[in-house]
Amino acid sequence: PEAGVRAKRVEDILRKEFKADIKTSITDEQMEKVKRSQFQEARTLYNQQQLNPAVESYLKVLNLFPEGETSVEALGELARVYLELDDEFSADVTMRYIAERFSKSPAYMSKAGEQLLRIAGIFDEKKKSAKARVQVSRKRNFRPRRMHLKKKNGKKNAGNLGGFRLT
């Protein structure tokens, strides 16, 4: 798959530098299939919960294919992997990159917005889940205070507590 990318780069250089008329047999549709298959490898690693290798794979492929709808999806998936790894900083950086990089591109703006909403929902659920875990932990560690009754002044007084007070 990297051979297709290299061929495209050579083709671009030949056209720009030497004004060469190059005819290739690789169509845009075929290149899109190459991109999708590359991203599929990263997605498979993520689905197998091999999170660190998935991050490496996503970054490698995103460096090869930084543009396109497939790249927007992959960036969203990369942010989700970071959230699974509890790396909120990297997830936030990735989200900001998506917003800045694709917000001005009419072709990818909608897709980028969908990815950001999806990631924000996961982030929100993760925060709620963490808050719920803290609350459960507090409940488990909660021990009701025992009431110790003492007589006032050592004398038995009449009253609601029969002369005793709470301490």
PDB file of N, CA and C in Angstrom, residues 68-131:
ATOM      1  N   GLY A  68      -8.612  14.050   3.518  1.00  0.00           N
ATOM      2  CA  GLY A  68      -9.718  13.222   3.061  1.00  0.00           C
ATOM      3  C   GLY A  68     -10.673  12.801   4.157  1.00  0.00           C
ATOM      4  N   GLU A  69     -11.809  12.330   3.718  1.00  0.00           N
ATOM      5  CA  GLU A  69     -12.865  11.887   4.626  1.00  0.00           C
ATOM      6  C   GLU A  69     -12.384  10.740   5.503  1.00  0.00           C
ATOM      7  N   THR A  70     -11.608   9.849   4.925  1.00  0.00           N
ATOM      8  CA  THR A  70     -11.077   8.720   5.674  1.00  0.00           C
ATOM      9  C   THR A  70     -10.181   9.209   6.803  1.00  0.00           C
ATOM     10  N   SER A  71      -9.412  10.260   6.557  1.00  0.00           N
ATOM     11  CA  SER A  71      -8.520  10.820   7.576  1.00  0.00           C
ATOM     12  C   SER A  71      -9.312  11.443   8.723  1.00  0.00           C
ATOM     13  N   VAL A  72     -10.420  12.091   8.404  1.00  0.00           N
ATOM     14  CA  VAL A  72     -11.258  12.677   9.452  1.00  0.00           C
ATOM     15  C   VAL A  72     -11.780  11.570  10.363  1.00  0.00           C
ATOM     16  N   GLU A  73     -12.257  10.492   9.766  1.00  0.00           N
ATOM     17  CA  GLU A  73     -12.743   9.350  10.552  1.00  0.00           C
ATOM     18  C   GLU A  73     -11.630   8.769  11.408  1.00  0.00           C
ATOM     19  N   ALA A  74     -10.453   8.621  10.818  1.00  0.00           N
ATOM     20  CA  ALA A  74      -9.323   8.030  11.538  1.00  0.00           C
ATOM     21  C   ALA A  74      -8.898   8.912  12.712  1.00  0.00           C
ATOM     22  N   LEU A  75      -8.922  10.214  12.533  1.00  0.00           N
ATOM     23  CA  LEU A  75      -8.590  11.112  13.636  1.00  0.00           C
ATOM     24  C   LEU A  75      -9.596  10.976  14.779  1.00  0.00           C
ATOM     25  N   GLY A  76     -10.871  10.832  14.427  1.00  0.00           N
ATOM     26  CA  GLY A  76     -11.888  10.607  15.455  1.00  0.00           C
ATOM     27  C   GLY A  76     -11.652   9.306  16.196  1.00  0.00           C
ATOM     28  N   GLU A  77     -11.296   8.274  15.453  1.00  0.00           N
ATOM     29  CA  GLU A  77     -11.012   6.980  16.069  1.00  0.00           C
ATOM     30  C   GLU A  77      -9.761   7.066  16.944  1.00  0.00           C
ATOM     31  N   LEU A  78      -8.763   7.805  16.497  1.00  0.00           N
ATOM     32  CA  LEU A  78      -7.544   7.990  17.280  1.00  0.00           C
ATOM     33  C   LEU A  78      -7.867   8.669  18.611  1.00  0.00           C
ATOM     34  N   ALA A  79      -8.711   9.672  18.582  1.00  0.00           N
ATOM     35  CA  ALA A  79      -9.111  10.353  19.824  1.00  0.00           C
ATOM     36  C   ALA A  79      -9.813   9.377  20.771  1.00  0.00           C
ATOM     37  N   ARG A  80     -10.645   8.499  20.224  1.00  0.00           N
ATOM     38  CA  ARG A  80     -11.323   7.500  21.070  1.00  0.00           C
ATOM     39  C   ARG A  80     -10.317   6.527  21.690  1.00  0.00           C
ATOM     40  N   VAL A  81      -9.293   6.142  20.936  1.00  0.00           N
ATOM     41  CA  VAL A  81      -8.256   5.259  21.483  1.00  0.00           C
ATOM     42  C   VAL A  81      -7.555   5.966  22.638  1.00  0.00           C
ATOM     43  N   TYR A  82      -7.238   7.246  22.442  1.00  0.00           N
ATOM     44  CA  TYR A  82      -6.594   7.995  23.525  1.00  0.00           C
ATOM     45  C   TYR A  82      -7.479   8.027  24.771  1.00  0.00           C
ATOM     46  N   LEU A  83      -8.787   8.186  24.583  1.00  0.00           N
ATOM     47  CA  LEU A  83      -9.693   8.184  25.738  1.00  0.00           C
ATOM     48  C   LEU A  83      -9.696   6.821  26.428  1.00  0.00           C
ATOM     49  N   GLU A  84      -9.643   5.761  25.652  1.00  0.00           N
ATOM     50  CA  GLU A  84      -9.579   4.413  26.239  1.00  0.00           C
ATOM     51  C   GLU A  84      -8.296   4.237  27.052  1.00  0.00           C
ATOM     52  N   LEU A  85      -7.234   4.902  26.609  1.00  0.00           N
ATOM     53  CA  LEU A  85      -5.950   4.826  27.311  1.00  0.00           C
ATOM     54  C   LEU A  85      -5.888   5.816  28.479  1.00  0.00           C
ATOM     55  N   ASP A  86      -6.977   6.530  28.725  1.00  0.00           N
ATOM     56  CA  ASP A  86      -7.043   7.580  29.747  1.00  0.00           C
ATOM     57  C   ASP A  86      -6.022   8.690  29.497  1.00  0.00           C
ATOM     58  N   ASP A  87      -5.743   8.935  28.236  1.00  0.00           N
ATOM     59  CA  ASP A  87      -4.837  10.013  27.843  1.00  0.00           C
ATOM     60  C   ASP A  87      -5.704  11.170  27.341  1.00  0.00           C
ATOM     61  N   GLU A  88      -6.295  11.879  28.291  1.00  0.00           N
ATOM     62  CA  GLU A  88      -7.221  12.952  27.944  1.00  0.00           C
ATOM     63  C   GLU A  88      -6.512  14.096  27.216  1.00  0.00           C
ATOM     64  N   PHE A  89      -5.252  14.338  27.550  1.00  0.00           N
ATOM     65  CA  PHE A  89      -4.506  15.414  26.895  1.00  0.00           C
ATOM     66  C   PHE A  89      -4.401  15.149  25.394  1.00  0.00           C
ATOM     67  N   SER A  90      -3.959  13.938  25.019  1.00  0.00           N
ATOM     68  CA  SER A  90      -3.808  13.610  23.597  1.00  0.00           C
ATOM     69  C   SER A  90      -5.153  13.597  22.886  1.00  0.00           C
ATOM     70  N   ALA A  91      -6.188  13.135  23.576  1.00  0.00           N
ATOM     71  CA  ALA A  91      -7.531  13.155  22.981  1.00  0.00           C
ATOM     72  C   ALA A  91      -7.966  14.594  22.721  1.00  0.00           C
ATOM     73  N   ASP A  92      -7.705  15.470  23.672  1.00  0.00           N
ATOM     74  CA  ASP A  92      -8.062  16.880  23.521  1.00  0.00           C
ATOM     75  C   ASP A  92      -7.288  17.523  22.376  1.00  0.00           C
ATOM     76  N   VAL A  93      -5.987  17.235  22.285  1.00  0.00           N
ATOM     77  CA  VAL A  93      -5.174  17.783  21.196  1.00  0.00           C
ATOM     78  C   VAL A  93      -5.713  17.301  19.846  1.00  0.00           C
ATOM     79  N   THR A  94      -6.071  16.028  19.779  1.00  0.00           N
ATOM     80  CA  THR A  94      -6.609  15.469  18.531  1.00  0.00           C
ATOM     81  C   THR A  94      -7.932  16.134  18.170  1.00  0.00           C
ATOM     82  N   MET A  95      -8.789  16.337  19.169  1.00  0.00           N
ATOM     83  CA  MET A  95     -10.067  17.007  18.910  1.00  0.00           C
ATOM     84  C   MET A  95      -9.846  18.427  18.396  1.00  0.00           C
ATOM     85  N   ARG A  96      -8.924  19.139  19.014  1.00  0.00           N
ATOM     86  CA  ARG A  96      -8.640  20.506  18.578  1.00  0.00           C
ATOM     87  C   ARG A  96      -8.072  20.518  17.155  1.00  0.00           C
ATOM     88  N   TYR A  97      -7.236  19.536  16.851  1.00  0.00           N
ATOM     89  CA  TYR A  97      -6.681  19.441  15.504  1.00  0.00           C
ATOM     90  C   TYR A  97      -7.798  19.228  14.484  1.00  0.00           C
ATOM     91  N   ILE A  98      -8.721  18.323  14.782  1.00  0.00           N
ATOM     92  CA  ILE A  98      -9.852  18.080  13.881  1.00  0.00           C
ATOM     93  C   ILE A  98     -10.621  19.377  13.656  1.00  0.00           C
ATOM     94  N   ALA A  99     -10.906  20.078  14.753  1.00  0.00           N
ATOM     95  CA  ALA A  99     -11.693  21.312  14.653  1.00  0.00           C
ATOM     96  C   ALA A  99     -10.973  22.370  13.821  1.00  0.00           C
ATOM     97  N   GLU A 100      -9.694  22.564  14.089  1.00  0.00           N
ATOM     98  CA  GLU A 100      -8.942  23.595  13.361  1.00  0.00           C
ATOM     99  C   GLU A 100      -8.684  23.211  11.908  1.00  0.00           C
ATOM    100  N   ARG A 101      -8.328  21.958  11.695  1.00  0.00           N
ATOM    101  CA  ARG A 101      -7.907  21.506  10.365  1.00  0.00           C
ATOM    102  C   ARG A 101      -9.058  21.433   9.373  1.00  0.00           C
ATOM    103  N   PHE A 102     -10.209  20.974   9.834  1.00  0.00           N
ATOM    104  CA  PHE A 102     -11.293  20.691   8.894  1.00  0.00           C
ATOM    105  C   PHE A 102     -12.495  21.631   9.013  1.00  0.00           C
ATOM    106  N   SER A 103     -12.462  22.585   9.938  1.00  0.00           N
ATOM    107  CA  SER A 103     -13.620  23.464  10.119  1.00  0.00           C
ATOM    108  C   SER A 103     -13.824  24.419   8.952  1.00  0.00           C
ATOM    109  N   LYS A 104     -12.770  24.712   8.222  1.00  0.00           N
ATOM    110  CA  LYS A 104     -12.876  25.656   7.098  1.00  0.00           C
ATOM    111  C   LYS A 104     -13.010  24.949   5.757  1.00  0.00           C
ATOM    112  N   SER A 105     -13.061  23.632   5.803  1.00  0.00           N
ATOM    113  CA  SER A 105     -13.164  22.863   4.569  1.00  0.00           C
ATOM    114  C   SER A 105     -14.607  22.407   4.363  1.00  0.00           C
ATOM    115  N   PRO A 106     -15.316  23.008   3.409  1.00  0.00           N
ATOM    116  CA  PRO A 106     -16.713  22.629   3.188  1.00  0.00           C
ATOM    117  C   PRO A 106     -16.893  21.127   2.931  1.00  0.00           C
ATOM    118  N   ALA A 107     -15.900  20.511   2.306  1.00  0.00           N
ATOM    119  CA  ALA A 107     -16.015  19.091   1.973  1.00  0.00           C
ATOM    120  C   ALA A 107     -15.976  18.199   3.209  1.00  0.00           C
ATOM    121  N   TYR A 108     -15.264  18.643   4.260  1.00  0.00           N
ATOM    122  CA  TYR A 108     -15.064  17.775   5.432  1.00  0.00           C
ATOM    123  C   TYR A 108     -15.642  18.345   6.719  1.00  0.00           C
ATOM    124  N   MET A 109     -16.196  19.549   6.654  1.00  0.00           N
ATOM    125  CA  MET A 109     -16.701  20.221   7.842  1.00  0.00           C
ATOM    126  C   MET A 109     -17.763  19.394   8.573  1.00  0.00           C
ATOM    127  N   SER A 110     -18.704  18.864   7.843  1.00  0.00           N
ATOM    128  CA  SER A 110     -19.791  18.096   8.448  1.00  0.00           C
ATOM    129  C   SER A 110     -19.264  16.816   9.110  1.00  0.00           C
ATOM    130  N   LYS A 111     -18.391  16.117   8.401  1.00  0.00           N
ATOM    131  CA  LYS A 111     -17.811  14.875   8.928  1.00  0.00           C
ATOM    132  C   LYS A 111     -16.993  15.160  10.187  1.00  0.00           C
ATOM    133  N   ALA A 112     -16.231  16.262  10.168  1.00  0.00           N
ATOM    134  CA  ALA A 112     -15.431  16.645  11.331  1.00  0.00           C
ATOM    135  C   ALA A 112     -16.336  16.966  12.519  1.00  0.00           C
ATOM    136  N   GLY A 113     -17.429  17.668  12.255  1.00  0.00           N
ATOM    137  CA  GLY A 113     -18.383  17.987  13.318  1.00  0.00           C
ATOM    138  C   GLY A 113     -18.985  16.734  13.935  1.00  0.00           C
ATOM    139  N   GLU A 114     -19.321  15.766  13.090  1.00  0.00           N
ATOM    140  CA  GLU A 114     -19.858  14.493  13.591  1.00  0.00           C
ATOM    141  C   GLU A 114     -18.848  13.787  14.492  1.00  0.00           C
ATOM    142  N   GLN A 115     -17.592  13.775  14.066  1.00  0.00           N
ATOM    143  CA  GLN A 115     -16.545  13.128  14.868  1.00  0.00           C
ATOM    144  C   GLN A 115     -16.377  13.830  16.211  1.00  0.00           C
ATOM    145  N   LEU A 116     -16.381  15.169  16.192  1.00  0.00           N
ATOM    146  CA  LEU A 116     -16.216  15.917  17.435  1.00  0.00           C
ATOM    147  C   LEU A 116     -17.369  15.669  18.388  1.00  0.00           C
ATOM    148  N   LEU A 117     -18.577  15.611  17.870  1.00  0.00           N
ATOM    149  CA  LEU A 117     -19.740  15.320  18.724  1.00  0.00           C
ATOM    150  C   LEU A 117     -19.652  13.912  19.314  1.00  0.00           C
ATOM    151  N   ARG A 118     -19.246  12.962  18.502  1.00  0.00           N
ATOM    152  CA  ARG A 118     -19.111  11.580  18.961  1.00  0.00           C
ATOM    153  C   ARG A 118     -18.064  11.478  20.082  1.00  0.00           C
ATOM    154  N   ILE A 119     -16.924  12.130  19.870  1.00  0.00           N
ATOM    155  CA  ILE A 119     -15.848  12.098  20.866  1.00  0.00           C
ATOM    156  C   ILE A 119     -16.296  12.806  22.146  1.00  0.00           C
ATOM    157  N   ALA A 120     -16.961  13.941  21.994  1.00  0.00           N
ATOM    158  CA  ALA A 120     -17.442  14.678  23.167  1.00  0.00           C
ATOM    159  C   ALA A 120     -18.429  13.837  23.968  1.00  0.00           C
ATOM    160  N   GLY A 121     -19.281  13.083  23.284  1.00  0.00           N
ATOM    161  CA  GLY A 121     -20.222  12.201  23.976  1.00  0.00           C
ATOM    162  C   GLY A 121     -19.497  11.119  24.761  1.00  0.00           C
ATOM    163  N   ILE A 122     -18.467  10.545  24.169  1.00  0.00           N
ATOM    164  CA  ILE A 122     -17.683   9.516  24.860  1.00  0.00           C
ATOM    165  C   ILE A 122     -16.960  10.130  26.053  1.00  0.00           C
ATOM    166  N   PHE A 123     -16.396  11.311  25.853  1.00  0.00           N
ATOM    167  CA  PHE A 123     -15.695  12.003  26.922  1.00  0.00           C
ATOM    168  C   PHE A 123     -16.654  12.291  28.069  1.00  0.00           C
ATOM    169  N   ASP A 124     -17.863  12.746  27.739  1.00  0.00           N
ATOM    170  CA  ASP A 124     -18.872  13.051  28.745  1.00  0.00           C
ATOM    171  C   ASP A 124     -19.267  11.785  29.507  1.00  0.00           C
ATOM    172  N   GLU A 125     -19.499  10.681  28.789  1.00  0.00           N
ATOM    173  CA  GLU A 125     -19.846   9.418  29.437  1.00  0.00           C
ATOM    174  C   GLU A 125     -18.719   8.934  30.345  1.00  0.00           C
ATOM    175  N   LYS A 126     -17.503   9.120  29.896  1.00  0.00           N
ATOM    176  CA  LYS A 126     -16.336   8.716  30.685  1.00  0.00           C
ATOM    177  C   LYS A 126     -16.281   9.522  31.977  1.00  0.00           C
ATOM    178  N   LYS A 127     -16.550  10.818  31.888  1.00  0.00           N
ATOM    179  CA  LYS A 127     -16.556  11.675  33.080  1.00  0.00           C
ATOM    180  C   LYS A 127     -17.680  11.260  34.030  1.00  0.00           C
ATOM    181  N   LYS A 128     -18.868  10.980  33.472  1.00  0.00           N
ATOM    182  CA  LYS A 128     -19.987  10.544  34.309  1.00  0.00           C
ATOM    183  C   LYS A 128     -19.669   9.217  34.975  1.00  0.00           C
ATOM    184  N   SER A 129     -19.046   8.335  34.227  1.00  0.00           N
ATOM    185  CA  SER A 129     -18.671   7.034  34.759  1.00  0.00           C
ATOM    186  C   SER A 129     -17.659   7.190  35.887  1.00  0.00           C
ATOM    187  N   ALA A 130     -16.691   8.065  35.693  1.00  0.00           N
ATOM    188  CA  ALA A 130     -15.681   8.303  36.732  1.00  0.00           C
ATOM    189  C   ALA A 130     -16.332   8.902  37.970  1.00  0.00           C
ATOM    190  N   LYS A 131     -17.275   9.817  37.766  1.00  0.00           N
ATOM    191  CA  LYS A 131     -17.972  10.424  38.886  1.00  0.00           C
ATOM    192  C   LYS A 131     -18.801   9.385  39.628  1.00  0.00           C
TER     193      LYS A 131
END
